[in-house]
XYZ file of C-alpha atoms in Angstrom:
295
model
C 0.000 0.000 0.000
C 3.031 2.294 0.183
C 2.700 2.909 3.904
C 6.326 1.776 4.389
C 9.149 2.659 1.996
C 10.648 -0.654 0.891
C 14.102 0.719 0.016
C 14.539 3.856 2.146
C 17.487 6.219 2.154
C 18.937 6.669 5.643
C 20.289 10.196 5.812
C 22.392 12.027 8.383
C 20.771 15.407 8.964
C 23.269 16.663 11.528
C 26.322 15.196 13.237
C 29.333 15.785 15.451
C 32.191 13.367 16.167
C 30.104 11.673 18.879
C 26.465 12.338 17.874
C 24.170 12.143 14.868
C 20.566 12.986 14.065
C 19.338 10.765 11.252
C 16.215 10.277 9.161
C 14.980 6.735 8.612
C 13.205 7.573 5.356
C 9.880 5.956 6.350
C 11.536 2.533 6.258
C 11.383 -0.563 8.420
C 12.631 0.105 11.926
C 14.618 -3.144 11.957
C 16.874 -2.162 9.073
C 17.052 1.498 10.068
C 17.891 0.536 13.626
C 20.773 -1.703 12.594
C 22.165 1.052 10.371
C 21.914 3.619 13.170
C 23.434 1.284 15.762
C 26.418 0.636 13.488
C 26.833 4.401 13.128
C 26.816 4.790 16.922
C 29.440 2.053 17.269
C 31.647 3.604 14.580
C 31.567 6.922 16.441
C 32.365 5.140 19.701
C 35.330 3.374 18.119
C 36.709 6.743 17.057
C 35.774 8.870 20.069
C 34.869 6.543 22.943
C 31.142 7.294 22.839
C 28.575 7.316 20.022
C 24.964 8.528 20.282
C 22.453 8.462 17.424
C 18.837 9.696 17.428
C 16.677 8.495 14.513
C 13.244 9.648 13.361
C 10.736 8.639 10.684
C 10.865 4.855 10.836
C 8.422 2.154 11.792
C 8.404 -0.431 14.608
C 11.886 -1.882 15.205
C 11.039 -5.086 17.073
C 13.076 -6.162 20.105
C 15.268 -3.381 21.495
C 17.761 -5.907 22.841
C 18.752 -6.976 19.312
C 20.307 -3.555 18.720
C 21.954 -3.147 22.118
C 23.559 -6.599 21.746
C 25.364 -5.506 18.561
C 27.764 -3.508 20.733
C 28.790 -6.615 22.680
C 30.589 -7.932 19.597
C 32.919 -4.915 19.807
C 33.309 -5.031 23.608
C 31.128 -1.962 24.074
C 28.107 -1.177 26.204
C 25.077 -0.889 23.930
C 21.924 1.168 24.467
C 18.704 1.050 22.423
C 15.434 2.897 23.046
C 12.327 3.458 20.972
C 9.500 5.870 21.652
C 6.194 7.072 20.279
C 3.619 9.535 21.587
C 0.282 10.561 20.135
C -1.217 13.671 21.779
C -4.772 12.896 20.669
C -4.557 9.370 22.077
C -4.245 5.951 20.437
C -6.244 2.757 20.131
C -3.668 0.710 22.053
C -0.920 2.001 24.270
C 0.402 3.119 27.620
C -1.606 5.405 29.878
C 0.164 8.286 31.641
C -0.487 8.288 35.384
C -3.877 9.972 36.063
C -4.740 10.062 32.312
C -7.985 8.615 30.921
C -6.566 7.447 27.591
C -3.469 5.821 26.099
C -0.964 8.325 24.712
C 2.429 6.550 24.689
C 3.842 3.351 23.292
C 5.458 0.925 25.718
C 8.713 2.881 25.143
C 11.220 0.105 25.875
C 14.756 0.419 27.234
C 17.603 -1.976 26.478
C 21.168 -1.964 27.791
C 23.704 -4.690 26.949
C 27.013 -5.007 28.810
C 30.011 -7.183 27.857
C 31.356 -9.789 30.277
C 34.194 -12.308 30.417
C 33.097 -15.846 31.263
C 29.528 -14.957 32.217
C 26.862 -14.434 29.563
C 26.347 -10.753 28.666
C 24.137 -8.631 30.880
C 21.056 -7.730 28.826
C 18.291 -5.520 30.134
C 15.380 -5.358 27.682
C 12.239 -3.977 29.298
C 9.075 -2.077 28.513
C 8.177 0.886 30.697
C 4.721 -0.665 31.124
C 3.891 -3.714 33.242
C 3.904 -5.830 30.080
C 4.524 -5.051 26.399
C 1.576 -4.947 24.011
C 2.919 -7.804 21.900
C 2.672 -10.046 24.981
C -1.015 -9.185 25.222
C -1.476 -10.027 21.535
C 0.378 -13.324 22.038
C -1.857 -14.305 24.955
C -4.869 -13.569 22.772
C -3.491 -15.747 19.969
C -2.840 -18.583 22.417
C -6.257 -18.263 24.069
C -4.747 -17.494 27.467
C -6.023 -15.084 30.124
C -3.871 -12.256 31.454
C -2.784 -11.825 35.064
C -5.021 -9.190 36.646
C -3.373 -5.786 36.468
C -1.483 -6.249 33.195
C -4.028 -4.355 31.105
C -7.146 -2.210 31.151
C -10.160 -2.153 28.857
C -11.572 0.845 26.970
C -13.231 2.043 30.195
C -9.907 1.978 32.083
C -10.992 -1.061 34.073
C -8.630 -3.985 34.776
C -9.329 -7.022 32.596
C -7.894 -10.512 32.186
C -9.243 -10.804 28.622
C -6.391 -9.945 26.222
C -8.879 -9.170 23.421
C -10.409 -6.435 25.583
C -7.156 -4.684 26.491
C -6.787 -1.154 25.118
C -4.591 0.460 27.770
C -1.407 -0.629 29.516
C -0.589 0.869 32.916
C 2.969 2.107 33.459
C 5.373 0.096 35.583
C 3.925 0.178 39.071
C 0.321 0.066 37.896
C -1.117 2.682 40.246
C 0.227 5.916 41.722
C 0.386 4.290 45.156
C 2.551 1.482 43.746
C 4.846 3.792 41.796
C 3.264 4.163 38.335
C 4.691 7.683 38.187
C 8.141 6.088 37.976
C 7.247 3.915 34.991
C 5.529 6.898 33.390
C 8.614 9.037 34.041
C 10.880 6.432 32.441
C 8.593 6.331 29.391
C 8.908 10.100 29.069
C 12.707 9.937 29.336
C 12.687 7.448 26.452
C 10.338 9.682 24.454
C 12.544 12.750 25.001
C 15.756 10.995 23.949
C 14.092 9.391 20.920
C 11.584 11.906 19.588
C 12.830 15.257 20.843
C 16.520 14.770 19.995
C 15.708 13.300 16.580
C 13.087 15.908 15.679
C 10.436 13.214 15.384
C 8.143 15.253 17.644
C 7.480 18.071 15.204
C 5.280 21.116 14.712
C 2.819 20.864 11.848
C 1.424 23.542 9.562
C -1.415 24.081 12.030
C 1.074 24.891 14.800
C 0.362 21.703 16.730
C 2.998 19.161 17.652
C 2.699 15.503 16.744
C 4.844 12.460 16.024
C 4.035 10.901 12.651
C 6.264 7.824 13.048
C 8.433 6.019 15.579
C 11.707 7.477 16.800
C 14.705 5.665 18.255
C 17.874 6.355 20.222
C 21.057 4.276 20.093
C 24.211 4.494 22.139
C 27.579 2.763 22.221
C 30.180 3.222 24.950
C 33.722 1.912 24.523
C 34.642 0.398 27.869
C 38.376 0.904 27.425
C 37.779 4.647 27.226
C 37.182 4.410 30.997
C 39.299 1.488 32.250
C 41.104 -1.613 30.959
C 38.614 -3.916 29.280
C 39.883 -7.046 31.055
C 39.409 -5.418 34.473
C 35.878 -4.324 33.572
C 34.908 -7.786 32.337
C 36.365 -9.442 35.447
C 34.338 -7.051 37.601
C 31.161 -7.785 35.653
C 31.745 -11.523 36.002
C 32.190 -11.157 39.774
C 29.074 -8.987 40.070
C 26.885 -11.415 38.125
C 28.337 -14.444 39.932
C 27.615 -12.832 43.312
C 23.961 -12.435 42.327
C 23.750 -15.980 40.976
C 25.250 -17.300 44.223
C 22.880 -15.315 46.436
C 20.527 -17.372 48.568
C 17.152 -17.519 46.782
C 13.848 -16.915 48.487
C 12.111 -20.169 49.552
C 9.689 -20.174 46.613
C 12.422 -19.718 43.970
C 15.250 -21.910 42.699
C 17.867 -19.216 42.030
C 18.492 -15.520 41.641
C 18.478 -14.374 38.003
C 20.229 -11.471 36.290
C 18.853 -9.469 33.355
C 19.419 -11.508 30.205
C 19.291 -14.945 31.841
C 15.792 -15.838 30.547
C 16.693 -14.671 27.026
C 19.964 -16.620 26.960
C 18.169 -19.744 28.206
C 15.414 -19.372 25.606
C 17.992 -18.883 22.853
C 19.812 -22.078 23.841
C 16.617 -24.147 24.045
C 15.193 -22.835 20.787
C 18.488 -23.291 18.967
C 18.234 -26.959 19.888
C 14.485 -27.541 19.693
C 13.147 -24.879 17.326
C 10.955 -21.807 17.796
C 7.344 -22.442 18.831
C 4.782 -20.687 16.618
C 1.104 -19.992 17.387
C -1.307 -21.735 14.971
C -2.405 -18.450 13.363
C 1.225 -17.556 12.539
C 1.698 -20.977 10.920
C -1.469 -20.403 8.868
C -0.229 -16.970 7.759
C 3.149 -18.393 6.708
C 1.517 -21.207 4.763
C -0.773 -18.713 2.988
C 2.189 -16.507 2.079
C 4.115 -19.557 0.910
C 1.314 -20.493 -1.460
C 0.699 -16.936 -2.675
C 4.348 -16.168 -3.455
C 5.523 -19.698 -4.346
C 8.150 -19.745 -1.608
C 8.482 -23.257 -0.147
C 8.434 -23.724 3.631
C 10.823 -26.194 5.227
C 9.369 -27.318 8.557
C 11.638 -29.407 10.734
């Protein structure tokens, strides 16, 4: 339909040795994000730190995929994505005290290199759960834990099909939702304000037509010897793994542990797909004459 530019031009609109503001050309966020993350890493290689704000792209998937690129070059990687719609949106995050969704789940990801331990990988939404998890539960016919989502009347619901609003981390003001909401706004500022994605229209009103992202790379050896840093990270993670777990839990986890475990299991056993995704793939296979090879 032309909604997404299939072969966009990624352009640098402004840059310094350590920063860049770039335009994603209305392209896929996945490809634009990889391009921008590589630019951030190149700047970090030259100057110690690289920061890139990107506007005018679409959804970029899992933030952790971009942050993890920096691990390959022994850097700390940062990836954020943000979207805000002042008039409200059909699905999204609700600012504390607001009656409608106005923000995306504005995720944050930070990846940190290690020595013998698996990399530290924080990849989190600033809402209690991301919207794609709600969609997945709906596809699988599962009910949501109470508190994950609200319906169109701002009432808690366990029916994923009825969810229209996601509360910020904390859920309610009394439980700290203002903190999750504040984190979402920090993401939005770094992504949309720095990139120019939050822009004034001809009518004088501000809006954000498309998603905006922010990528960072930090060269560890610009601060201290890399080997010392990695040894310290290993000791920090090991101390947490060795901590005595609460009675109802087997062990203490560190950010990235569930993802690394899932990657290992799925590399051996395959990736589980909901029935509707399998049906979609089979329909696309038939329509475009591309054979599927199921193991």
